[in-house]
Tab-separated table of C-alpha atoms in Angstrom:
chain	number	residue	atom	x	y	z
A	1	UNK	CA	0.000	0.000	0.000
A	2	UNK	CA	1.335	3.438	-0.869
A	3	UNK	CA	1.166	6.487	1.339
A	4	UNK	CA	-0.217	9.543	-0.437
A	5	UNK	CA	-3.007	11.991	0.225
A	6	UNK	CA	-6.247	10.900	-1.419
A	7	UNK	CA	-9.923	11.406	-0.775
A	8	UNK	CA	-13.103	9.974	-2.251
A	9	UNK	CA	-16.829	10.332	-1.775
A	10	UNK	CA	-19.420	7.627	-2.493
A	11	UNK	CA	-22.308	9.085	-4.476
A	12	UNK	CA	-24.990	6.877	-6.056
A	13	UNK	CA	-23.165	4.457	-8.363
A	14	UNK	CA	-19.821	6.227	-8.578
A	15	UNK	CA	-17.028	7.387	-6.339
A	16	UNK	CA	-14.969	10.430	-7.203
A	17	UNK	CA	-11.425	10.297	-5.828
A	18	UNK	CA	-8.731	12.874	-6.136
A	19	UNK	CA	-5.124	11.685	-5.938
A	20	UNK	CA	-2.712	14.422	-4.930
A	21	UNK	CA	1.007	14.404	-5.797
A	22	UNK	CA	2.506	17.578	-4.387
A	23	UNK	CA	0.976	20.332	-6.519
A	24	UNK	CA	-0.240	17.913	-9.207
A	25	UNK	CA	-3.339	15.756	-9.139
A	26	UNK	CA	-5.166	13.083	-11.113
A	27	UNK	CA	-8.933	13.066	-10.711
A	28	UNK	CA	-10.699	9.735	-11.220
A	29	UNK	CA	-14.337	8.687	-11.421
A	30	UNK	CA	-15.178	4.979	-11.252
A	31	UNK	CA	-18.241	2.835	-11.709
A	32	UNK	CA	-19.022	0.347	-8.979
A	33	UNK	CA	-17.413	-3.100	-9.423
A	34	UNK	CA	-19.432	-5.668	-11.384
A	35	UNK	CA	-19.222	-9.287	-10.198
A	36	UNK	CA	-19.758	-12.363	-12.326
A	37	UNK	CA	-21.743	-15.273	-10.929
A	38	UNK	CA	-19.800	-16.882	-8.085
A	39	UNK	CA	-18.927	-20.513	-8.826
A	40	UNK	CA	-17.551	-23.061	-6.368
A	41	UNK	CA	-15.859	-26.452	-6.379
A	42	UNK	CA	-14.921	-28.406	-3.254
A	43	UNK	CA	-15.410	-25.370	-1.033
A	44	UNK	CA	-13.169	-23.167	-3.220
A	45	UNK	CA	-15.101	-20.155	-4.493
A	46	UNK	CA	-14.240	-18.254	-7.668
A	47	UNK	CA	-14.825	-14.497	-7.499
A	48	UNK	CA	-14.487	-12.600	-10.786
A	49	UNK	CA	-14.988	-8.837	-10.943
A	50	UNK	CA	-14.332	-5.876	-13.209
A	51	UNK	CA	-14.500	-2.121	-12.801
A	52	UNK	CA	-14.123	0.809	-15.195
A	53	UNK	CA	-12.658	4.174	-14.233
A	54	UNK	CA	-12.084	7.453	-16.028
A	55	UNK	CA	-8.978	9.384	-14.950
A	56	UNK	CA	-8.293	12.917	-16.101
A	57	UNK	CA	-4.660	12.945	-17.180
A	58	UNK	CA	-3.375	16.138	-18.766
A	59	UNK	CA	0.142	15.026	-19.734
A	60	UNK	CA	0.727	14.255	-23.425
A	61	UNK	CA	3.736	12.060	-22.610
A	62	UNK	CA	2.180	9.980	-19.822
A	63	UNK	CA	2.700	6.675	-21.655
A	64	UNK	CA	6.332	7.354	-22.500
A	65	UNK	CA	8.646	5.113	-20.451
A	66	UNK	CA	5.667	3.968	-18.346
A	67	UNK	CA	6.933	0.375	-18.071
A	68	UNK	CA	10.241	1.479	-16.559
A	69	UNK	CA	8.494	3.878	-14.182
A	70	UNK	CA	6.268	1.091	-12.927
A	71	UNK	CA	9.196	-1.293	-12.517
A	72	UNK	CA	11.114	1.346	-10.566
A	73	UNK	CA	8.237	1.740	-8.102
A	74	UNK	CA	8.172	-2.040	-7.586
A	75	UNK	CA	11.901	-2.042	-6.894
A	76	UNK	CA	11.439	0.707	-4.299
A	77	UNK	CA	8.819	-1.274	-2.364
A	78	UNK	CA	9.993	-2.906	0.865
A	79	UNK	CA	7.431	-5.691	0.495
A	80	UNK	CA	8.266	-6.714	-3.081
A	81	UNK	CA	11.314	-8.586	-4.349
A	82	UNK	CA	11.902	-8.920	-8.078
A	83	UNK	CA	13.509	-12.322	-8.629
A	84	UNK	CA	13.804	-12.294	-12.417
A	85	UNK	CA	13.169	-9.981	-15.385
A	86	UNK	CA	12.674	-10.972	-19.022
A	87	UNK	CA	13.089	-8.006	-21.366
A	88	UNK	CA	11.547	-7.240	-24.768
A	89	UNK	CA	8.359	-9.239	-24.308
A	90	UNK	CA	5.786	-8.733	-27.077
A	91	UNK	CA	2.190	-9.385	-26.030
A	92	UNK	CA	-1.157	-7.964	-27.165
A	93	UNK	CA	0.667	-5.803	-29.734
A	94	UNK	CA	2.663	-4.123	-26.986
A	95	UNK	CA	6.253	-4.373	-25.832
A	96	UNK	CA	7.402	-4.730	-22.262
A	97	UNK	CA	8.766	-7.007	-19.567
A	98	UNK	CA	7.851	-10.149	-17.667
A	99	UNK	CA	8.762	-10.116	-13.979
A	100	UNK	CA	8.837	-12.881	-11.399
A	101	UNK	CA	8.196	-11.383	-7.977
A	102	UNK	CA	7.695	-12.268	-4.335
A	103	UNK	CA	5.452	-10.053	-2.223
A	104	UNK	CA	4.449	-9.770	1.424
A	105	UNK	CA	0.936	-8.440	2.049
A	106	UNK	CA	-0.272	-7.371	5.482
A	107	UNK	CA	-4.013	-7.099	6.180
A	108	UNK	CA	-6.380	-6.926	9.135
A	109	UNK	CA	-7.411	-10.506	8.301
A	110	UNK	CA	-3.879	-11.909	8.343
A	111	UNK	CA	-0.704	-11.898	6.275
A	112	UNK	CA	0.071	-13.296	2.837
A	113	UNK	CA	3.254	-14.281	1.057
A	114	UNK	CA	2.887	-14.625	-2.691
A	115	UNK	CA	4.955	-15.556	-5.691
A	116	UNK	CA	3.676	-14.182	-8.963
A	117	UNK	CA	4.412	-13.635	-12.618
A	118	UNK	CA	3.488	-10.271	-14.042
A	119	UNK	CA	3.662	-8.436	-17.341
A	120	UNK	CA	4.271	-4.715	-17.789
A	121	UNK	CA	3.375	-3.719	-21.343
A	122	UNK	CA	2.895	-0.538	-23.357
A	123	UNK	CA	2.856	0.767	-26.915
A	124	UNK	CA	4.387	4.038	-25.591
A	125	UNK	CA	1.565	6.059	-27.168
A	126	UNK	CA	-1.847	5.380	-25.692
A	127	UNK	CA	-1.975	2.042	-23.880
A	128	UNK	CA	-0.480	0.408	-20.782
A	129	UNK	CA	-1.256	-3.009	-19.287
A	130	UNK	CA	-0.297	-4.626	-15.985
A	131	UNK	CA	-1.183	-8.319	-15.808
A	132	UNK	CA	-0.407	-10.499	-12.772
A	133	UNK	CA	-1.154	-14.045	-11.679
A	134	UNK	CA	0.069	-15.694	-8.498
A	135	UNK	CA	1.915	-18.992	-8.756
A	136	UNK	CA	2.066	-19.612	-4.999
A	137	UNK	CA	0.110	-18.196	-2.049
A	138	UNK	CA	0.635	-18.885	1.664
A	139	UNK	CA	-0.949	-16.998	4.517
A	140	UNK	CA	-2.114	-16.723	8.094
A	141	UNK	CA	-5.523	-16.042	9.613
A	142	UNK	CA	-8.470	-15.531	7.304
A	143	UNK	CA	-6.093	-14.233	4.639
A	144	UNK	CA	-4.745	-17.781	4.386
A	145	UNK	CA	-8.010	-18.827	2.722
A	146	UNK	CA	-6.868	-17.017	-0.435
A	147	UNK	CA	-5.566	-19.633	-2.871
A	148	UNK	CA	-4.946	-17.673	-6.072
A	149	UNK	CA	-5.148	-14.088	-7.306
A	150	UNK	CA	-4.984	-12.631	-10.795
A	151	UNK	CA	-5.345	-8.991	-11.776
A	152	UNK	CA	-5.289	-7.004	-14.993
A	153	UNK	CA	-5.068	-3.209	-15.095
A	154	UNK	CA	-5.433	-1.518	-18.480
A	155	UNK	CA	-5.085	2.204	-19.121
A	156	UNK	CA	-5.983	3.503	-22.588
A	157	UNK	CA	-6.308	6.882	-24.232
A	158	UNK	CA	-8.927	7.229	-26.953
A	159	UNK	CA	-9.941	10.486	-28.651
A	160	UNK	CA	-8.324	12.467	-25.871
A	161	UNK	CA	-9.995	10.663	-22.967
A	162	UNK	CA	-8.452	8.049	-20.668
A	163	UNK	CA	-10.148	4.865	-19.513
A	164	UNK	CA	-9.133	2.240	-16.962
A	165	UNK	CA	-10.376	-1.335	-16.964
A	166	UNK	CA	-9.487	-3.258	-13.819
A	167	UNK	CA	-10.238	-6.992	-13.682
A	168	UNK	CA	-9.591	-9.359	-10.806
A	169	UNK	CA	-10.178	-13.055	-10.166
A	170	UNK	CA	-9.692	-14.775	-6.804
A	171	UNK	CA	-9.965	-18.355	-5.600
A	172	UNK	CA	-10.911	-18.351	-1.915
A	173	UNK	CA	-11.655	-21.241	0.429
A	174	UNK	CA	-14.818	-20.931	2.503
A	175	UNK	CA	-14.412	-21.961	6.155
A	176	UNK	CA	-16.824	-24.815	6.836
A	177	UNK	CA	-18.510	-23.040	9.757
A	178	UNK	CA	-19.333	-19.885	7.758
A	179	UNK	CA	-22.722	-19.766	5.956
A	180	UNK	CA	-22.389	-19.531	2.169
A	181	UNK	CA	-24.466	-16.368	1.715
A	182	UNK	CA	-22.629	-14.523	4.498
A	183	UNK	CA	-19.258	-15.624	3.123
A	184	UNK	CA	-20.006	-14.426	-0.414
A	185	UNK	CA	-21.386	-11.105	0.829
A	186	UNK	CA	-18.363	-10.334	2.999
A	187	UNK	CA	-15.831	-11.398	0.376
A	188	UNK	CA	-17.504	-9.200	-2.242
A	189	UNK	CA	-17.440	-6.237	0.132
A	190	UNK	CA	-13.727	-6.741	0.737
A	191	UNK	CA	-12.940	-7.142	-2.952
A	192	UNK	CA	-14.913	-4.011	-3.865
A	193	UNK	CA	-12.911	-1.981	-1.356
A	194	UNK	CA	-9.630	-3.478	-2.568
A	195	UNK	CA	-10.505	-2.689	-6.202
A	196	UNK	CA	-10.780	0.996	-5.405
A	197	UNK	CA	-7.485	0.950	-3.521
A	198	UNK	CA	-5.849	-0.914	-6.401
A	199	UNK	CA	-6.688	1.862	-8.865
A	200	UNK	CA	-4.820	4.340	-6.664
A	201	UNK	CA	-1.852	2.006	-6.309
A	202	UNK	CA	-1.471	1.520	-10.072
A	203	UNK	CA	-1.829	5.237	-10.823
A	204	UNK	CA	0.690	6.034	-8.113
A	205	UNK	CA	3.190	3.605	-9.596
A	206	UNK	CA	2.940	4.975	-13.134
A	207	UNK	CA	2.890	8.626	-12.113
A	208	UNK	CA	5.864	10.905	-12.601
A	209	UNK	CA	5.868	11.986	-8.964
A	210	UNK	CA	6.573	9.966	-5.816
């Protein structure tokens, strides 16, 4: 989690955050997350969700060197270790890097240690993609029920406007003593909150300012 000044207000079906970087700011409006039907197999529940956001970015060179900026922010994180980097990856008509990382995540529900493979991709003009999938997850407390996480963050510029599409999929084990309906409700609430935080984290990492 990054430490910057940000505020948001929930109004109807949108929240309107303002991320402040010194004297600069990026204003974002987001639709509420949309969940697919929750499926389960042997007490492992699959949660799939997507959310669209609309940031106001004034810079004309925002996508230039965005992959390296993002990688630099990962390297600065105390909780992330980059174990391997593969350069000059071409994927989805973009060029970038594939990183193998280890991350420590601390939550109120317990702690997680993850290993993941992620792609940082851009065409340097109007599109950036972050795509991550865990290869190993271990944890304590309720957080230990998380078995797999994947996330895709896409930022595009079309006809002068920017659009974010954030997608996430999680495999989570339901404790046997917890009722199904209560479990699904609480997990969705947590994911929805995390989705909003995730937008800020990605924008912070690709911004010019610390």
